[in-house]
Coordinates of C-alpha atoms and ligand atoms in Angstrom, one line a residue:
M1 CA -62.9 -45.9 34.7
S2 CA -61.5 -45.1 31.6
T3 CA -58.0 -46.1 30.1
D4 CA -58.0 -43.5 27.2
K5 CA -54.8 -42.0 26.8
D6 CA -55.3 -38.1 27.1
F7 CA -55.0 -37.1 23.3
L8 CA -55.0 -33.3 24.4
P9 CA -52.8 -33.0 27.4
I10 CA -53.4 -29.4 28.4
N11 CA -50.6 -27.9 31.5
G12 CA -52.6 -24.9 32.2
T13 CA -54.3 -21.7 30.8
D14 CA -51.5 -20.1 28.8
Y15 CA -53.2 -16.5 28.5
V16 CA -56.8 -14.8 28.0
E17 CA -56.6 -12.2 25.2
F18 CA -59.4 -9.4 25.4
Y19 CA -60.3 -7.3 22.5
V20 CA -61.2 -3.7 24.0
G21 CA -61.7 -0.5 22.8
N22 CA -58.5 1.3 24.5
A23 CA -55.7 -1.1 25.7
K24 CA -53.9 1.5 27.4
Q25 CA -56.7 2.2 29.4
A26 CA -57.7 -1.3 30.0
A27 CA -54.2 -2.3 31.1
Y28 CA -54.1 0.7 33.8
Y29 CA -57.3 -0.7 35.2
Y30 CA -56.2 -4.1 35.5
Q31 CA -52.9 -2.9 37.0
T32 CA -54.7 -0.3 39.3
A33 CA -57.7 -2.2 40.5
F34 CA -56.5 -5.8 40.1
G35 CA -53.1 -5.7 40.9
F36 CA -51.9 -7.2 37.5
Q37 CA -48.0 -6.6 37.1
P38 CA -46.9 -5.0 33.6
L39 CA -45.3 -8.0 31.4
A40 CA -45.0 -7.1 27.7
Y41 CA -46.0 -4.9 25.0
S42 CA -46.6 -4.9 21.1
G43 CA -47.4 -2.1 18.8
L44 CA -45.9 0.6 16.6
E45 CA -42.5 0.5 18.5
T46 CA -41.9 -2.9 18.1
G47 CA -43.3 -3.0 14.3
D48 CA -47.1 -3.8 14.8
K49 CA -48.8 -1.4 12.5
E50 CA -52.3 -2.8 12.8
K51 CA -52.8 -3.3 16.7
T52 CA -51.3 -2.8 20.4
S53 CA -51.4 -5.1 23.0
Y54 CA -50.5 -5.1 26.7
A55 CA -49.8 -8.5 28.6
L56 CA -50.0 -8.4 32.2
R57 CA -49.5 -11.2 34.8
Q58 CA -50.5 -12.0 38.6
D59 CA -49.0 -15.1 39.6
K60 CA -50.1 -17.7 37.0
I61 CA -52.9 -15.6 35.4
T62 CA -52.0 -13.7 32.4
F63 CA -54.2 -11.3 30.6
V64 CA -53.6 -9.5 26.9
F65 CA -55.7 -6.4 25.9
T66 CA -55.4 -5.6 22.3
T67 CA -56.9 -2.6 20.4
P68 CA -56.9 -1.9 16.6
L69 CA -54.6 1.1 15.6
K70 CA -56.6 1.8 12.2
Q71 CA -60.2 1.5 10.9
G72 CA -61.8 -1.3 9.0
T73 CA -59.7 -4.0 11.1
D74 CA -61.3 -7.5 12.2
I75 CA -60.7 -6.4 15.8
G76 CA -62.6 -3.2 15.2
R77 CA -65.5 -5.0 14.0
H78 CA -65.1 -7.5 16.8
I79 CA -65.3 -4.8 19.2
D80 CA -68.3 -3.0 17.7
L81 CA -70.4 -6.4 17.8
H82 CA -69.7 -7.6 21.3
G83 CA -67.9 -4.7 23.0
D84 CA -64.9 -5.6 24.7
G85 CA -64.5 -9.3 25.6
V86 CA -62.5 -12.5 25.5
K87 CA -61.4 -13.1 22.0
Y88 CA -58.5 -15.9 22.8
I89 CA -58.4 -18.6 25.4
A90 CA -55.0 -19.9 25.1
L91 CA -54.0 -23.1 26.3
W92 CA -50.4 -24.1 27.4
V93 CA -49.6 -27.3 25.7
D94 CA -46.5 -29.4 25.2
D95 CA -47.2 -30.1 21.0
A96 CA -49.3 -27.4 19.5
K97 CA -49.1 -29.2 16.0
F98 CA -50.2 -32.2 17.8
S99 CA -53.3 -30.7 19.7
F100 CA -54.3 -29.1 16.1
E101 CA -54.2 -32.5 14.7
E102 CA -55.9 -34.4 17.3
T103 CA -58.8 -31.8 17.5
T104 CA -59.5 -31.0 13.9
K105 CA -59.3 -34.5 13.2
R106 CA -62.1 -34.9 15.7
G107 CA -64.3 -32.5 14.1
A108 CA -63.1 -28.5 15.5
K109 CA -63.1 -26.3 12.8
P110 CA -59.6 -24.5 12.3
Y111 CA -58.5 -21.1 13.0
M112 CA -54.8 -21.2 12.7
E113 CA -52.5 -23.8 11.2
P114 CA -49.4 -24.2 13.3
Q115 CA -47.2 -21.5 13.0
V116 CA -43.5 -21.1 14.4
K117 CA -42.9 -17.5 15.8
K118 CA -39.5 -16.7 16.7
D119 CA -37.3 -14.0 18.3
E120 CA -33.9 -14.0 19.6
H121 CA -35.1 -15.7 22.6
G122 CA -36.3 -18.8 20.7
E123 CA -40.0 -20.0 19.1
V124 CA -43.3 -20.5 20.3
V125 CA -45.5 -22.7 18.3
V126 CA -49.2 -21.6 18.0
S127 CA -52.3 -23.1 16.3
G128 CA -55.7 -22.5 17.0
I129 CA -59.5 -23.8 16.5
H130 CA -62.8 -22.3 16.9
T131 CA -65.1 -22.6 19.9
Y132 CA -68.5 -21.0 20.7
G133 CA -69.5 -17.7 19.0
E134 CA -66.3 -15.9 17.8
T135 CA -64.3 -17.2 20.7
I136 CA -61.1 -19.3 19.5
H137 CA -58.8 -21.6 21.6
L138 CA -55.1 -21.1 20.8
F139 CA -52.4 -24.1 21.8
I140 CA -49.2 -22.2 22.6
E141 CA -46.3 -24.6 22.7
R142 CA -43.5 -22.5 24.6
K143 CA -40.9 -25.2 25.6
N144 CA -38.2 -23.4 23.5
Y145 CA -38.9 -19.9 24.3
K146 CA -37.1 -17.8 26.9
G147 CA -38.5 -14.5 26.2
V148 CA -41.0 -12.3 28.4
F149 CA -44.2 -13.5 26.6
L150 CA -44.5 -14.3 23.1
P151 CA -42.0 -13.4 19.8
G152 CA -43.3 -10.0 18.9
F153 CA -43.7 -8.6 22.1
K154 CA -41.0 -6.7 24.2
E155 CA -40.9 -6.5 28.0
W156 CA -43.1 -3.7 29.3
N157 CA -41.6 -2.0 32.2
P158 CA -43.1 1.1 33.2
D159 CA -42.2 3.1 36.5
Y160 CA -46.1 3.0 37.7
K161 CA -46.2 -0.5 39.4
T162 CA -49.2 -1.5 42.0
Q163 CA -49.4 -4.4 44.5
E164 CA -50.7 -7.5 43.7
V165 CA -54.0 -8.7 45.4
G166 CA -53.5 -12.4 45.8
L167 CA -54.8 -13.9 42.6
K168 CA -53.3 -17.1 42.0
Y169 CA -54.5 -19.0 38.7
V170 CA -57.5 -19.1 36.7
D171 CA -59.8 -21.6 38.3
H172 CA -62.6 -21.7 35.7
M173 CA -64.0 -19.9 32.5
V174 CA -67.7 -19.8 32.0
G175 CA -69.3 -19.4 28.2
N176 CA -72.4 -18.4 27.7
V177 CA -74.3 -19.8 24.6
G178 CA -77.9 -19.4 22.8
W179 CA -81.1 -21.2 23.3
G180 CA -80.4 -24.9 23.2
E181 CA -77.2 -24.9 22.4
M182 CA -75.4 -26.1 25.7
N183 CA -75.3 -29.8 24.8
K184 CA -74.1 -29.1 21.5
W185 CA -70.9 -27.4 23.0
V186 CA -70.7 -30.1 25.9
D187 CA -70.4 -32.8 23.1
F188 CA -67.6 -30.3 21.3
Y189 CA -65.5 -30.3 24.5
A190 CA -66.3 -34.0 24.9
K191 CA -65.8 -35.4 21.4
V192 CA -63.2 -32.5 19.9
M193 CA -61.1 -32.0 23.3
G194 CA -61.6 -35.1 25.2
F195 CA -63.3 -33.3 28.3
K196 CA -65.5 -34.7 30.6
Q197 CA -68.6 -33.5 31.9
I198 CA -68.2 -33.2 35.8
I199 CA -71.3 -31.3 37.0
S200 CA -74.7 -30.3 35.8
F201 CA -77.2 -28.0 37.1
D202 CA -80.9 -27.2 35.5
D203 CA -83.4 -24.9 35.7
K204 CA -84.5 -26.6 39.0
D205 CA -81.2 -25.8 40.6
I206 CA -80.7 -22.6 39.1
S207 CA -83.8 -20.4 39.1
T208 CA -85.7 -17.6 40.8
E209 CA -89.0 -16.3 40.5
Y210 CA -87.9 -14.6 37.1
T211 CA -84.8 -16.2 35.7
A212 CA -83.4 -19.6 35.1
L213 CA -80.4 -21.1 33.2
M214 CA -78.9 -24.5 32.7
S215 CA -75.2 -25.3 32.9
K216 CA -72.9 -28.4 32.4
V217 CA -69.2 -28.3 33.5
M218 CA -66.6 -29.6 31.3
S219 CA -63.2 -30.4 32.6
N220 CA -59.8 -31.9 30.9
G221 CA -58.3 -35.0 32.0
N222 CA -56.0 -33.5 34.8
G223 CA -58.8 -31.0 35.9
Y224 CA -56.4 -27.7 35.2
I225 CA -59.2 -26.6 32.5
K226 CA -62.7 -26.3 33.7
F227 CA -65.3 -24.9 31.3
P228 CA -69.0 -24.5 32.6
I229 CA -71.3 -23.7 29.7
N230 CA -74.6 -22.1 30.5
E231 CA -77.6 -21.5 28.3
P232 CA -80.7 -19.6 29.1
A233 CA -83.7 -21.4 30.4
E234 CA -87.4 -20.0 30.3
G235 CA -88.5 -18.0 33.2
K236 CA -90.9 -15.5 33.8
K237 CA -88.6 -12.8 32.6
K238 CA -85.6 -12.3 30.6
S239 CA -82.3 -14.4 32.3
Q240 CA -79.1 -13.0 32.5
I241 CA -77.9 -15.2 30.2
E242 CA -80.4 -14.0 27.6
E243 CA -79.3 -10.4 28.5
Y244 CA -75.6 -11.3 28.0
I245 CA -76.2 -12.8 24.7
D246 CA -78.4 -9.5 23.4
F247 CA -75.4 -7.2 24.4
Y248 CA -72.5 -9.8 23.2
N249 CA -74.7 -10.2 20.3
G250 CA -74.2 -14.1 20.6
S251 CA -72.1 -16.6 22.6
G252 CA -69.1 -15.7 24.4
V253 CA -67.2 -15.6 27.6
Q254 CA -69.3 -14.6 30.7
H255 CA -66.9 -14.8 33.5
V256 CA -63.4 -15.5 34.4
A257 CA -63.0 -17.1 37.9
M258 CA -59.8 -16.3 39.6
A259 CA -58.5 -18.2 42.4
T260 CA -57.2 -16.9 45.7
D261 CA -55.6 -18.1 48.7
N262 CA -56.8 -15.3 51.0
I263 CA -60.4 -14.0 49.9
I264 CA -60.6 -11.8 52.8
Y265 CA -57.4 -10.0 51.7
T266 CA -58.3 -10.0 48.1
I267 CA -61.7 -9.0 48.3
N268 CA -60.7 -6.1 50.8
E269 CA -58.2 -4.9 48.4
L270 CA -60.2 -5.0 45.5
R271 CA -62.8 -3.0 46.9
K272 CA -60.5 -0.5 48.3
R273 CA -59.4 0.0 44.6
G274 CA -62.9 0.5 43.5
V275 CA -64.0 -2.7 42.0
E276 CA -67.8 -3.2 42.1
F277 CA -69.2 -6.5 43.5
L278 CA -72.9 -7.6 43.3
H279 CA -74.8 -6.8 46.2
V280 CA -75.3 -9.5 48.8
P281 CA -78.3 -8.8 51.1
D282 CA -77.9 -8.9 55.1
E283 CA -80.6 -11.8 55.1
Y284 CA -78.2 -14.2 53.4
Y285 CA -76.1 -14.3 56.7
E286 CA -78.9 -15.2 58.8
T287 CA -79.2 -18.6 57.3
V288 CA -75.8 -19.1 55.7
T289 CA -74.1 -21.2 58.8
D290 CA -77.2 -23.6 58.7
R291 CA -76.5 -24.5 55.1
V292 CA -72.8 -24.6 55.3
G293 CA -71.9 -25.6 59.0
E294 CA -68.6 -24.6 60.8
I295 CA -66.1 -22.9 58.8
D296 CA -62.3 -21.4 59.6
E297 CA -63.3 -17.8 58.7
D298 CA -65.0 -14.9 61.0
L299 CA -68.5 -14.8 59.7
E300 CA -68.7 -11.3 60.8
V301 CA -65.9 -10.6 58.6
L302 CA -67.2 -12.4 55.2
K303 CA -70.5 -10.4 55.9
D304 CA -68.6 -7.3 56.0
L305 CA -67.1 -7.8 52.8
R306 CA -70.3 -9.8 51.5
I307 CA -68.2 -12.8 50.9
L308 CA -70.6 -15.9 49.7
I309 CA -70.0 -19.4 51.3
D310 CA -71.2 -22.4 50.1
R311 CA -70.4 -26.4 51.0
D312 CA -70.1 -29.8 48.9
N313 CA -68.9 -33.1 49.8
E314 CA -65.7 -32.5 50.0
G315 CA -65.3 -29.2 51.7
Y316 CA -66.4 -25.6 51.3
L317 CA -65.6 -22.5 49.1
L318 CA -65.9 -18.8 49.4
Q319 CA -66.7 -17.0 46.3
L320 CA -67.6 -13.2 45.0
F321 CA -68.7 -11.9 41.7
T322 CA -68.0 -8.4 40.2
K323 CA -70.4 -6.4 38.4
P324 CA -69.8 -6.2 34.5
I325 CA -66.6 -4.8 34.0
Q326 CA -67.3 -2.8 30.9
D327 CA -70.3 -0.8 30.1
R328 CA -72.3 -3.4 28.5
P329 CA -73.6 -6.1 30.9
T330 CA -71.5 -8.8 29.7
V331 CA -68.0 -9.9 31.3
F332 CA -67.6 -10.3 34.9
Y333 CA -65.3 -11.9 37.3
E334 CA -65.6 -14.3 40.2
I335 CA -63.1 -14.6 43.2
I336 CA -62.8 -18.1 44.3
Q337 CA -61.3 -19.6 47.6
R338 CA -61.4 -23.2 47.7
K339 CA -61.2 -25.0 50.9
G340 CA -61.9 -28.5 49.7
A341 CA -64.7 -27.8 47.7
K342 CA -64.7 -28.7 43.8
S343 CA -68.0 -27.4 42.8
F344 CA -69.2 -24.2 41.8
G345 CA -71.3 -22.6 44.5
K346 CA -74.6 -24.1 43.5
G347 CA -75.9 -23.1 47.0
N348 CA -75.5 -19.4 46.3
F349 CA -77.0 -19.4 43.0
K350 CA -80.5 -18.1 44.3
A351 CA -79.2 -15.1 46.3
L352 CA -76.8 -14.3 43.4
F353 CA -79.4 -14.4 40.9
E354 CA -81.8 -12.3 43.0
A355 CA -79.0 -9.9 43.3
I356 CA -78.5 -10.1 39.3
E357 CA -82.2 -9.5 39.0
L358 CA -81.9 -6.3 40.7
E359 CA -79.2 -5.0 38.8
Q360 CA -81.3 -5.8 35.5
E361 CA -84.2 -4.2 37.1
N362 CA -82.1 -1.0 37.4
R363 CA -80.9 -1.3 33.7
G364 CA -84.5 -2.1 32.7
T365 CA -83.5 -5.3 30.8
L366 CA -85.2 -7.7 33.0
Ligands
FE2_1 FE1 -68.1 -19.3 38.1

């Protein structure tokens, strides 16, 4: 057992910010389809002439959608290159200056020196470092802040509201990196951020007739932050990771897994609201009990909703994956309910990848 002091204590995911082509419509989609609640707004009315951002929240999950207001911006260039995607994974820390110093000292490429942002509700300290692709980790220190989100934002409270769907917190966020780059980024999270590797999968675990990938899962000290890192592996045809990298033009966030404590309610609700999920074939449910044994839920209900099940030494989990949530086959979501299991659904990979391959075949990208 290590007695090393955690040099980067993290309280949780502070927020995830997406650069998108139309933040107003994205905000409406996340309200309507995913049940996020309006939280805060910044744009022309708050004195920002460059960009508009909407912040939405559901329990502990905060998403921000940002769009440029003029041509020739870095945000516009980012969207042209990557499509809609995750720009910032913001981590909630007690000391943003210390987090910046400790990580850059260990080799992180600086993105933003610690900055104090103030308004009438107090101050927030923000700093940032680069990670894979053009993705950034921000460190957010908000212990001296009482406002709704961040300085620069005003409360956003439109008449239009939707019911939440039971999403609770970010369980993990997966990065896709290029050929042969997985270990470089695993080393980055170990050395620069003090994370530990908790799981690894190789192409023998994760392969079908056509596609393969390799993955290692990095976790911070308290386990609140888990970042699996995927790289493509050689298969007969193009893997889903390669397809992502082609359309994203590089490394980036592949999926955000959001936890629920009632996946039957959550998936039922999301389906009613038009969220599309990967197709799970009938045959999956014929053999699943042999693999996972006794579970609390009615298998017929899980089958109706096409929810996937997996078991590890500590318990089981229920999960399902959306189709990509923008036109490029890049970012998607996972909905997960953990019932003891701390793993990531390895037993479902084969069924899942065959479902993804079917979609790739329809897109002509296999
Ligand atoms: Fe996942």
